[in-house]
PDB file of C-alpha atoms in Angstrom:
ATOM      1  CA  VAL A   1     121.222 113.235  74.005  1.00 45.00           C
ATOM      2  CA  VAL A   2     119.898 110.188  75.842  1.00 44.00           C
ATOM      3  CA  PRO A   3     116.082 109.944  75.779  1.00 47.00           C
ATOM      4  CA  MET A   4     114.702 110.677  79.251  1.00 48.00           C
ATOM      5  CA  THR A   5     112.494 107.607  78.950  1.00 55.00           C
ATOM      6  CA  VAL A   6     115.610 105.603  79.862  1.00 61.00           C
ATOM      7  CA  SER A   7     115.651 105.038  83.627  1.00 71.00           C
ATOM      8  CA  PRO A   8     118.595 103.970  85.785  1.00 73.00           C
ATOM      9  CA  VAL A   9     116.381 101.166  87.140  1.00 81.00           C
ATOM     10  CA  ASP A  10     113.853  98.967  85.353  1.00 87.00           C
ATOM     11  CA  TRP A  11     111.130  99.509  87.937  1.00 88.00           C
ATOM     12  CA  ASP A  12     108.594  97.157  86.348  1.00 91.00           C
ATOM     13  CA  LEU A  13     111.146  94.352  86.291  1.00 93.00           C
ATOM     14  CA  ALA A  14     111.949  95.030  89.954  1.00 92.00           C
ATOM     15  CA  VAL A  15     108.281  94.638  90.892  1.00 93.00           C
ATOM     16  CA  ARG A  16     107.812  91.494  88.786  1.00 94.00           C
ATOM     17  CA  THR A  17     110.957  89.928  90.229  1.00 95.00           C
ATOM     18  CA  ALA A  18     109.956  90.700  93.806  1.00 93.00           C
ATOM     19  CA  ARG A  19     106.488  89.264  93.310  1.00 93.00           C
ATOM     20  CA  ARG A  20     107.868  86.111  91.735  1.00 94.00           C
ATOM     21  CA  LEU A  21     110.575  85.497  94.363  1.00 94.00           C
ATOM     22  CA  ALA A  22     108.831  86.594  97.569  1.00 93.00           C
ATOM     23  CA  PRO A  23     108.521  83.569  99.889  1.00 92.00           C
ATOM     24  CA  ALA A  24     105.077  82.207 100.601  1.00 91.00           C
ATOM     25  CA  GLY A  25     103.576  83.270 103.901  1.00 90.00           C
ATOM     26  CA  PRO A  26     102.321  81.023 106.707  1.00 94.00           C
ATOM     27  CA  HIS A  27      99.286  78.861 106.083  1.00 95.00           C
ATOM     28  CA  VAL A  28      96.141  80.571 107.337  1.00 94.00           C
ATOM     29  CA  SER A  29      92.484  80.064 106.631  1.00 95.00           C
ATOM     30  CA  ARG A  30      90.529  82.816 104.933  1.00 95.00           C
ATOM     31  CA  ALA A  31      88.783  83.594 108.223  1.00 96.00           C
ATOM     32  CA  GLU A  32      92.134  83.840 110.043  1.00 95.00           C
ATOM     33  CA  ALA A  33      93.510  86.144 107.356  1.00 95.00           C
ATOM     34  CA  VAL A  34      90.504  88.459 107.462  1.00 96.00           C
ATOM     35  CA  SER A  35      90.611  88.542 111.272  1.00 96.00           C
ATOM     36  CA  ALA A  36      94.339  89.380 111.322  1.00 97.00           C
ATOM     37  CA  VAL A  37      93.967  92.182 108.786  1.00 97.00           C
ATOM     38  CA  ASP A  38      90.981  93.695 110.597  1.00 97.00           C
ATOM     39  CA  GLU A  39      92.721  93.557 113.968  1.00 97.00           C
ATOM     40  CA  LEU A  40      95.947  95.114 112.657  1.00 97.00           C
ATOM     41  CA  ARG A  41      94.012  97.994 111.141  1.00 97.00           C
ATOM     42  CA  MET A  42      92.123  98.548 114.384  1.00 96.00           C
ATOM     43  CA  LEU A  43      95.208  98.277 116.592  1.00 97.00           C
ATOM     44  CA  ALA A  44      96.987 100.982 114.601  1.00 96.00           C
ATOM     45  CA  VAL A  45      94.180 103.375 115.558  1.00 96.00           C
ATOM     46  CA  ARG A  46      94.309 102.356 119.211  1.00 96.00           C
ATOM     47  CA  ALA A  47      98.101 102.535 119.264  1.00 96.00           C
ATOM     48  CA  GLU A  48      98.077 106.145 118.091  1.00 95.00           C
ATOM     49  CA  GLU A  49      95.977 107.133 121.073  1.00 94.00           C
ATOM     50  CA  HIS A  50      98.552 105.572 123.417  1.00 96.00           C
ATOM     51  CA  VAL A  51     101.483 107.136 121.557  1.00 96.00           C
ATOM     52  CA  ARG A  52      99.848 110.557 121.792  1.00 95.00           C
ATOM     53  CA  ALA A  53      99.371 110.109 125.526  1.00 95.00           C
ATOM     54  CA  VAL A  54     103.014 109.199 126.134  1.00 96.00           C
ATOM     55  CA  THR A  55     104.672 111.687 123.765  1.00 96.00           C
ATOM     56  CA  GLY A  56     102.342 114.664 123.777  1.00 95.00           C
ATOM     57  CA  LEU A  57     102.719 114.705 119.995  1.00 95.00           C
ATOM     58  CA  VAL A  58      99.376 115.215 118.269  1.00 93.00           C
ATOM     59  CA  PRO A  59      99.236 114.708 114.490  1.00 92.00           C
ATOM     60  CA  PRO A  60      96.545 116.592 112.559  1.00 91.00           C
ATOM     61  CA  GLY A  61      93.283 114.762 112.008  1.00 88.00           C
ATOM     62  CA  GLU A  62      91.900 111.599 113.537  1.00 89.00           C
ATOM     63  CA  PRO A  63      93.976 108.439 114.177  1.00 89.00           C
ATOM     64  CA  GLN A  64      94.329 106.467 110.962  1.00 89.00           C
ATOM     65  CA  GLU A  65      94.162 102.758 110.215  1.00 92.00           C
ATOM     66  CA  ALA A  66      97.272 101.012 108.908  1.00 94.00           C
ATOM     67  CA  THR A  67      97.604  99.728 105.359  1.00 95.00           C
ATOM     68  CA  VAL A  68      97.961  95.955 105.734  1.00 97.00           C
ATOM     69  CA  VAL A  69      99.876  94.186 102.957  1.00 95.00           C
ATOM     70  CA  ASP A  70     101.326  90.821 102.032  1.00 95.00           C
ATOM     71  CA  ARG A  71     104.974  90.245 101.104  1.00 96.00           C
ATOM     72  CA  PRO A  72     104.689  91.096  97.383  1.00 94.00           C
ATOM     73  CA  GLY A  73     102.683  94.180  98.321  1.00 94.00           C
ATOM     74  CA  TRP A  74     105.422  95.366 100.674  1.00 94.00           C
ATOM     75  CA  ALA A  75     108.072  94.855  98.012  1.00 93.00           C
ATOM     76  CA  ALA A  76     106.054  96.743  95.386  1.00 92.00           C
ATOM     77  CA  ALA A  77     105.487  99.642  97.783  1.00 90.00           C
ATOM     78  CA  ASN A  78     109.215  99.925  98.415  1.00 90.00           C
ATOM     79  CA  VAL A  79     109.950  99.938  94.694  1.00 89.00           C
ATOM     80  CA  ASP A  80     107.657 102.957  94.490  1.00 87.00           C
ATOM     81  CA  GLY A  81     109.572 104.573  97.343  1.00 85.00           C
ATOM     82  CA  PHE A  82     112.942 103.998  95.717  1.00 84.00           C
ATOM     83  CA  LYS A  83     111.603 105.458  92.498  1.00 84.00           C
ATOM     84  CA  VAL A  84     110.561 108.681  94.209  1.00 82.00           C
ATOM     85  CA  VAL A  85     114.084 109.228  95.516  1.00 78.00           C
ATOM     86  CA  ILE A  86     116.174 107.983  92.597  1.00 76.00           C
ATOM     87  CA  GLU A  87     114.307 109.353  89.586  1.00 74.00           C
ATOM     88  CA  PRO A  88     115.212 113.021  90.243  1.00 69.00           C
ATOM     89  CA  LEU A  89     118.868 111.996  89.975  1.00 67.00           C
ATOM     90  CA  ALA A  90     118.351 110.098  86.728  1.00 64.00           C
ATOM     91  CA  GLU A  91     119.030 113.125  84.550  1.00 61.00           C
ATOM     92  CA  LYS A  92     122.486 113.566  86.094  1.00 64.00           C
ATOM     93  CA  LEU A  93     123.251 109.916  85.513  1.00 62.00           C
ATOM     94  CA  LEU A  94     122.041 109.963  81.925  1.00 61.00           C
ATOM     95  CA  LEU A  95     124.035 113.070  81.086  1.00 60.00           C
ATOM     96  CA  LYS A  96     127.196 111.268  82.171  1.00 61.00           C
ATOM     97  CA  ASN A  97     126.534 108.370  79.810  1.00 57.00           C
ATOM     98  CA  SER A  98     125.114 108.924  76.341  1.00 55.00           C
ATOM     99  CA  ASN A  99     124.895 105.198  75.497  1.00 57.00           C
ATOM    100  CA  ALA A 100     121.184 104.484  75.807  1.00 57.00           C
ATOM    101  CA  LEU A 101     121.656 100.772  75.093  1.00 55.00           C
ATOM    102  CA  ALA A 102     124.222 100.432  77.861  1.00 57.00           C
ATOM    103  CA  ILE A 103     122.032 102.307  80.307  1.00 59.00           C
ATOM    104  CA  GLY A 104     119.042 100.168  79.342  1.00 65.00           C
ATOM    105  CA  ALA A 105     120.983  96.958  79.953  1.00 70.00           C
ATOM    106  CA  ALA A 106     122.277  98.276  83.269  1.00 74.00           C
ATOM    107  CA  SER A 107     118.780  99.301  84.322  1.00 80.00           C
ATOM    108  CA  ARG A 108     117.466  95.792  83.722  1.00 86.00           C
ATOM    109  CA  LEU A 109     120.280  94.317  85.789  1.00 85.00           C
ATOM    110  CA  THR A 110     119.659  96.809  88.577  1.00 84.00           C
ATOM    111  CA  GLY A 111     115.917  96.133  88.448  1.00 87.00           C
ATOM    112  CA  LEU A 112     116.583  92.424  88.793  1.00 90.00           C
ATOM    113  CA  GLN A 113     118.926  93.028  91.726  1.00 89.00           C
ATOM    114  CA  MET A 114     116.481  95.344  93.459  1.00 88.00           C
ATOM    115  CA  GLY A 115     113.603  92.890  93.010  1.00 92.00           C
ATOM    116  CA  THR A 116     115.679  90.011  94.369  1.00 92.00           C
ATOM    117  CA  LEU A 117     116.771  92.027  97.394  1.00 91.00           C
ATOM    118  CA  LEU A 118     113.237  93.183  98.201  1.00 93.00           C
ATOM    119  CA  ALA A 119     111.850  89.668  97.797  1.00 94.00           C
ATOM    120  CA  TRP A 120     114.293  88.478 100.461  1.00 93.00           C
ATOM    121  CA  LEU A 121     113.600  91.414 102.767  1.00 93.00           C
ATOM    122  CA  SER A 122     109.844  90.987 102.330  1.00 94.00           C
ATOM    123  CA  SER A 123     109.809  88.082 104.784  1.00 94.00           C
ATOM    124  CA  LYS A 124     111.833  89.974 107.421  1.00 94.00           C
ATOM    125  CA  VAL A 125     109.898  93.213 107.935  1.00 94.00           C
ATOM    126  CA  LEU A 126     106.988  93.451 110.379  1.00 96.00           C
ATOM    127  CA  GLY A 127     106.013  97.021 109.641  1.00 95.00           C
ATOM    128  CA  GLN A 128     107.244 100.245 108.126  1.00 93.00           C
ATOM    129  CA  TYR A 129     106.397 103.911 107.882  1.00 93.00           C
ATOM    130  CA  GLU A 130     106.884 104.823 104.226  1.00 91.00           C
ATOM    131  CA  VAL A 131     108.389 108.289 103.982  1.00 88.00           C
ATOM    132  CA  PHE A 132     108.943 108.323 100.235  1.00 85.00           C
ATOM    133  CA  LEU A 133     105.612 108.744  98.464  1.00 85.00           C
ATOM    134  CA  PRO A 134     105.015 110.768  95.290  1.00 78.00           C
ATOM    135  CA  GLU A 135     103.172 113.476  97.221  1.00 79.00           C
ATOM    136  CA  GLU A 136     105.560 115.714  99.163  1.00 74.00           C
ATOM    137  CA  GLY A 137     105.025 115.711 102.916  1.00 71.00           C
ATOM    138  CA  THR A 138     102.989 112.497 102.975  1.00 78.00           C
ATOM    139  CA  GLY A 139     103.687 109.013 104.272  1.00 86.00           C
ATOM    140  CA  ARG A 140     101.952 105.711 104.894  1.00 91.00           C
ATOM    141  CA  LEU A 141     102.008 103.197 107.721  1.00 94.00           C
ATOM    142  CA  VAL A 142     102.292  99.625 106.435  1.00 95.00           C
ATOM    143  CA  LEU A 143     101.998  96.402 108.446  1.00 97.00           C
ATOM    144  CA  VAL A 144     103.035  93.107 106.808  1.00 97.00           C
ATOM    145  CA  ALA A 145     100.402  90.634 107.976  1.00 97.00           C
ATOM    146  CA  PRO A 146     102.046  87.288 107.034  1.00 97.00           C
ATOM    147  CA  ASN A 147     105.303  88.234 108.766  1.00 97.00           C
ATOM    148  CA  ILE A 148     103.523  89.305 111.925  1.00 98.00           C
ATOM    149  CA  VAL A 149     101.462  86.095 112.039  1.00 97.00           C
ATOM    150  CA  GLU A 150     104.507  83.948 111.300  1.00 97.00           C
ATOM    151  CA  THR A 151     106.584  85.633 114.012  1.00 97.00           C
ATOM    152  CA  GLU A 152     103.921  85.469 116.696  1.00 97.00           C
ATOM    153  CA  ARG A 153     103.473  81.771 115.985  1.00 97.00           C
ATOM    154  CA  ARG A 154     107.202  81.098 116.103  1.00 96.00           C
ATOM    155  CA  LEU A 155     107.608  82.974 119.398  1.00 97.00           C
ATOM    156  CA  GLY A 156     104.448  81.498 120.905  1.00 97.00           C
ATOM    157  CA  VAL A 157     103.196  84.895 122.077  1.00 97.00           C
ATOM    158  CA  ASP A 158      99.706  86.270 122.534  1.00 97.00           C
ATOM    159  CA  PRO A 159      98.681  87.426 119.028  1.00 97.00           C
ATOM    160  CA  THR A 160      96.776  90.548 120.066  1.00 97.00           C
ATOM    161  CA  ASP A 161      99.541  91.713 122.405  1.00 97.00           C
ATOM    162  CA  PHE A 162     102.229  91.089 119.801  1.00 97.00           C
ATOM    163  CA  ARG A 163     100.275  92.929 117.130  1.00 98.00           C
ATOM    164  CA  MET A 164      99.783  95.886 119.449  1.00 97.00           C
ATOM    165  CA  TRP A 165     103.518  95.836 120.287  1.00 96.00           C
ATOM    166  CA  VAL A 166     104.376  96.045 116.582  1.00 96.00           C
ATOM    167  CA  ALA A 167     101.735  98.710 115.981  1.00 96.00           C
ATOM    168  CA  LEU A 168     103.073 100.876 118.810  1.00 96.00           C
ATOM    169  CA  HIS A 169     106.544 100.961 117.284  1.00 96.00           C
ATOM    170  CA  GLU A 170     105.429 101.787 113.765  1.00 95.00           C
ATOM    171  CA  VAL A 171     102.725 104.231 114.842  1.00 96.00           C
ATOM    172  CA  THR A 172     105.380 106.082 116.836  1.00 96.00           C
ATOM    173  CA  HIS A 173     107.317 106.562 113.610  1.00 95.00           C
ATOM    174  CA  ARG A 174     104.167 107.777 111.858  1.00 94.00           C
ATOM    175  CA  THR A 175     103.496 110.173 114.724  1.00 95.00           C
ATOM    176  CA  GLN A 176     107.056 111.502 114.584  1.00 95.00           C
ATOM    177  CA  PHE A 177     106.637 112.396 110.924  1.00 93.00           C
ATOM    178  CA  THR A 178     103.057 113.635 110.981  1.00 93.00           C
ATOM    179  CA  ALA A 179     103.258 115.696 114.174  1.00 94.00           C
ATOM    180  CA  VAL A 180     106.560 117.403 113.291  1.00 93.00           C
ATOM    181  CA  PRO A 181     105.987 119.465 110.129  1.00 89.00           C
ATOM    182  CA  TRP A 182     109.600 119.609 108.879  1.00 93.00           C
ATOM    183  CA  MET A 183     110.404 115.896 109.292  1.00 91.00           C
ATOM    184  CA  HIS A 184     109.454 114.617 105.813  1.00 89.00           C
ATOM    185  CA  ALA A 185     111.390 117.306 103.979  1.00 89.00           C
ATOM    186  CA  HIS A 186     114.412 116.816 106.227  1.00 91.00           C
ATOM    187  CA  VAL A 187     114.663 113.073 105.611  1.00 89.00           C
ATOM    188  CA  ARG A 188     114.153 113.467 101.860  1.00 86.00           C
ATOM    189  CA  SER A 189     116.839 116.131 101.784  1.00 88.00           C
ATOM    190  CA  GLU A 190     119.332 114.015 103.716  1.00 87.00           C
ATOM    191  CA  ILE A 191     118.796 110.894 101.614  1.00 83.00           C
ATOM    192  CA  GLY A 192     119.110 113.032  98.500  1.00 80.00           C
ATOM    193  CA  ALA A 193     122.380 114.471  99.797  1.00 83.00           C
ATOM    194  CA  LEU A 194     123.626 110.955 100.541  1.00 77.00           C
ATOM    195  CA  LEU A 195     122.932 109.828  97.004  1.00 74.00           C
ATOM    196  CA  ASP A 196     124.327 113.030  95.528  1.00 75.00           C
ATOM    197  CA  ALA A 197     127.605 112.416  97.382  1.00 73.00           C
ATOM    198  CA  SER A 198     127.819 108.984  95.782  1.00 63.00           C
ATOM    199  CA  SER A 199     129.094 108.136  92.342  1.00 55.00           C
ATOM    200  CA  LEU A 200     126.443 108.631  89.661  1.00 51.00           C
ATOM    201  CA  ASP A 201     128.302 106.551  87.106  1.00 53.00           C
ATOM    202  CA  ASP A 202     126.841 103.215  88.180  1.00 55.00           C
ATOM    203  CA  PRO A 203     123.082 102.732  88.745  1.00 53.00           C
ATOM    204  CA  ALA A 204     123.683  99.605  90.836  1.00 58.00           C
ATOM    205  CA  GLU A 205     125.945 101.565  93.181  1.00 58.00           C
ATOM    206  CA  LEU A 206     123.282 104.243  93.430  1.00 54.00           C
ATOM    207  CA  VAL A 207     120.591 101.753  94.441  1.00 58.00           C
ATOM    208  CA  GLY A 208     122.955 100.007  96.854  1.00 61.00           C
ATOM    209  CA  ARG A 209     123.592 103.203  98.764  1.00 57.00           C
ATOM    210  CA  LEU A 210     119.906 103.976  99.063  1.00 57.00           C
ATOM    211  CA  LYS A 211     119.227 100.451 100.320  1.00 58.00           C
ATOM    212  CA  ASN A 212     121.919 100.807 102.973  1.00 61.00           C
ATOM    213  CA  ALA A 213     120.559 104.184 104.037  1.00 54.00           C
ATOM    214  CA  VAL A 214     117.016 102.968 104.667  1.00 52.00           C
ATOM    215  CA  THR A 215     117.650  99.436 105.922  1.00 55.00           C
ATOM    216  CA  GLN A 216     121.017  99.282 107.696  1.00 52.00           C
ATOM    217  CA  LEU A 217     121.647 102.646 109.266  1.00 44.00           C
ATOM    218  CA  PRO A 218     119.231 102.286 112.206  1.00 45.00           C
ATOM    219  CA  ARG A 219     121.081  99.101 113.185  1.00 50.00           C
ATOM    220  CA  GLY A 220     124.576 100.608 113.098  1.00 48.00           C
ATOM    221  CA  GLY A 221     127.506  98.225 112.745  1.00 43.00           C
ATOM    222  CA  SER A 222     129.530  97.762 109.572  1.00 41.00           C
ATOM    223  CA  ILE A 223     128.043 100.683 107.668  1.00 39.00           C
ATOM    224  CA  VAL A 224     131.312 102.602 108.219  1.00 43.00           C
ATOM    225  CA  GLU A 225     133.063 100.104 105.963  1.00 46.00           C
ATOM    226  CA  LEU A 226     130.958 101.375 103.069  1.00 42.00           C
ATOM    227  CA  LEU A 227     132.284 104.937 103.330  1.00 39.00           C
ATOM    228  CA  GLN A 228     134.355 105.993 100.344  1.00 53.00           C
ATOM    229  CA  THR A 229     134.761 109.759 100.500  1.00 62.00           C
ATOM    230  CA  PRO A 230     134.848 112.447 103.207  1.00 71.00           C
ATOM    231  CA  GLU A 231     131.693 113.976 101.687  1.00 75.00           C
ATOM    232  CA  GLN A 232     129.813 110.704 102.059  1.00 75.00           C
ATOM    233  CA  LYS A 233     131.031 110.266 105.631  1.00 79.00           C
ATOM    234  CA  VAL A 234     129.670 113.654 106.665  1.00 84.00           C
ATOM    235  CA  VAL A 235     126.210 112.877 105.296  1.00 84.00           C
ATOM    236  CA  LEU A 236     126.167 109.297 106.607  1.00 82.00           C
ATOM    237  CA  ASP A 237     127.057 110.482 110.102  1.00 86.00           C
ATOM    238  CA  ARG A 238     124.105 112.864 110.051  1.00 89.00           C
ATOM    239  CA  VAL A 239     121.674 110.250 108.700  1.00 87.00           C
ATOM    240  CA  THR A 240     122.900 107.631 111.179  1.00 88.00           C
ATOM    241  CA  ALA A 241     122.431 109.981 114.117  1.00 93.00           C
ATOM    242  CA  PHE A 242     118.977 111.064 112.976  1.00 93.00           C
ATOM    243  CA  MET A 243     117.649 107.559 112.342  1.00 91.00           C
ATOM    244  CA  SER A 244     119.139 106.321 115.631  1.00 94.00           C
ATOM    245  CA  LEU A 245     117.216 109.086 117.382  1.00 95.00           C
ATOM    246  CA  LEU A 246     113.958 108.011 115.740  1.00 95.00           C
ATOM    247  CA  GLU A 247     114.520 104.347 116.626  1.00 95.00           C
ATOM    248  CA  GLY A 248     115.495 105.149 120.217  1.00 96.00           C
ATOM    249  CA  HIS A 249     112.464 107.367 120.653  1.00 96.00           C
ATOM    250  CA  ALA A 250     110.197 104.579 119.386  1.00 95.00           C
ATOM    251  CA  GLU A 251     111.698 102.150 121.914  1.00 95.00           C
ATOM    252  CA  HIS A 252     111.224 104.740 124.670  1.00 96.00           C
ATOM    253  CA  VAL A 253     107.567 105.208 123.738  1.00 96.00           C
ATOM    254  CA  MET A 254     106.920 101.457 123.715  1.00 94.00           C
ATOM    255  CA  ASP A 255     108.379 101.207 127.217  1.00 94.00           C
ATOM    256  CA  GLY A 256     106.323 104.220 128.281  1.00 95.00           C
ATOM    257  CA  VAL A 257     103.068 102.634 127.141  1.00 94.00           C
ATOM    258  CA  GLY A 258     103.899  99.580 129.219  1.00 90.00           C
ATOM    259  CA  PRO A 259     102.056  96.467 130.414  1.00 93.00           C
ATOM    260  CA  SER A 260      98.767  98.237 131.029  1.00 91.00           C
ATOM    261  CA  VAL A 261      98.350  98.140 127.220  1.00 95.00           C
ATOM    262  CA  VAL A 262     100.466  95.066 126.367  1.00 95.00           C
ATOM    263  CA  PRO A 263      99.974  92.792 129.433  1.00 95.00           C
ATOM    264  CA  THR A 264     102.220  89.962 128.238  1.00 94.00           C
TER     265      THR A 264
END
């Protein structure tokens, strides 16, 4: 019997790798950094009021501030999210392979791959609603401050308007999940079904499918090329449709809020 302390992914190595490889953010003074973080937190609260007005969706409780992170912080948070989804399947994987040394070596390789991938993605993401937290039915809105500042500088846009534009999109996702009671459980179930339909013999393949599910599916495109079995296709079609609906609804809400809130 393989000890259950053996994980299909070396999570600590993934975090260390992501922190080491994450690109440096734009140069800002301490005052600029503090101002950006404070404004992003405040705009997430204001954005929720506008999203409620357009959608009629009212989450329980008062509007919440966003959690503002840097690039390594975003990567570490996503490692935690992957862990929540993958760990329940670890027992199945371990039962298929009784070689603890082989699994340990594979987990280190997969941890290195995951950390490298997240380090690269950490400079691309403006914000994210984290569905996969240890507590069932909970999520967290994250805004990546250095990426937002870097993008607004590159585009030459009004910083406050751009930050509100980003906040509106991500707060819409938070509102979707917090105002609709069954949403968290549904997404967790679908991602679990997607992984369960995949081969459990290779931890790297397992992580790759999860990455594709949460990063590529909303964008469509070549995801169909990754299909391998009819069972996987059925689940992927459902997940693609659902995530496309969430993305389209967020775009609709942003248009509905309009220039009275984001003048530029």
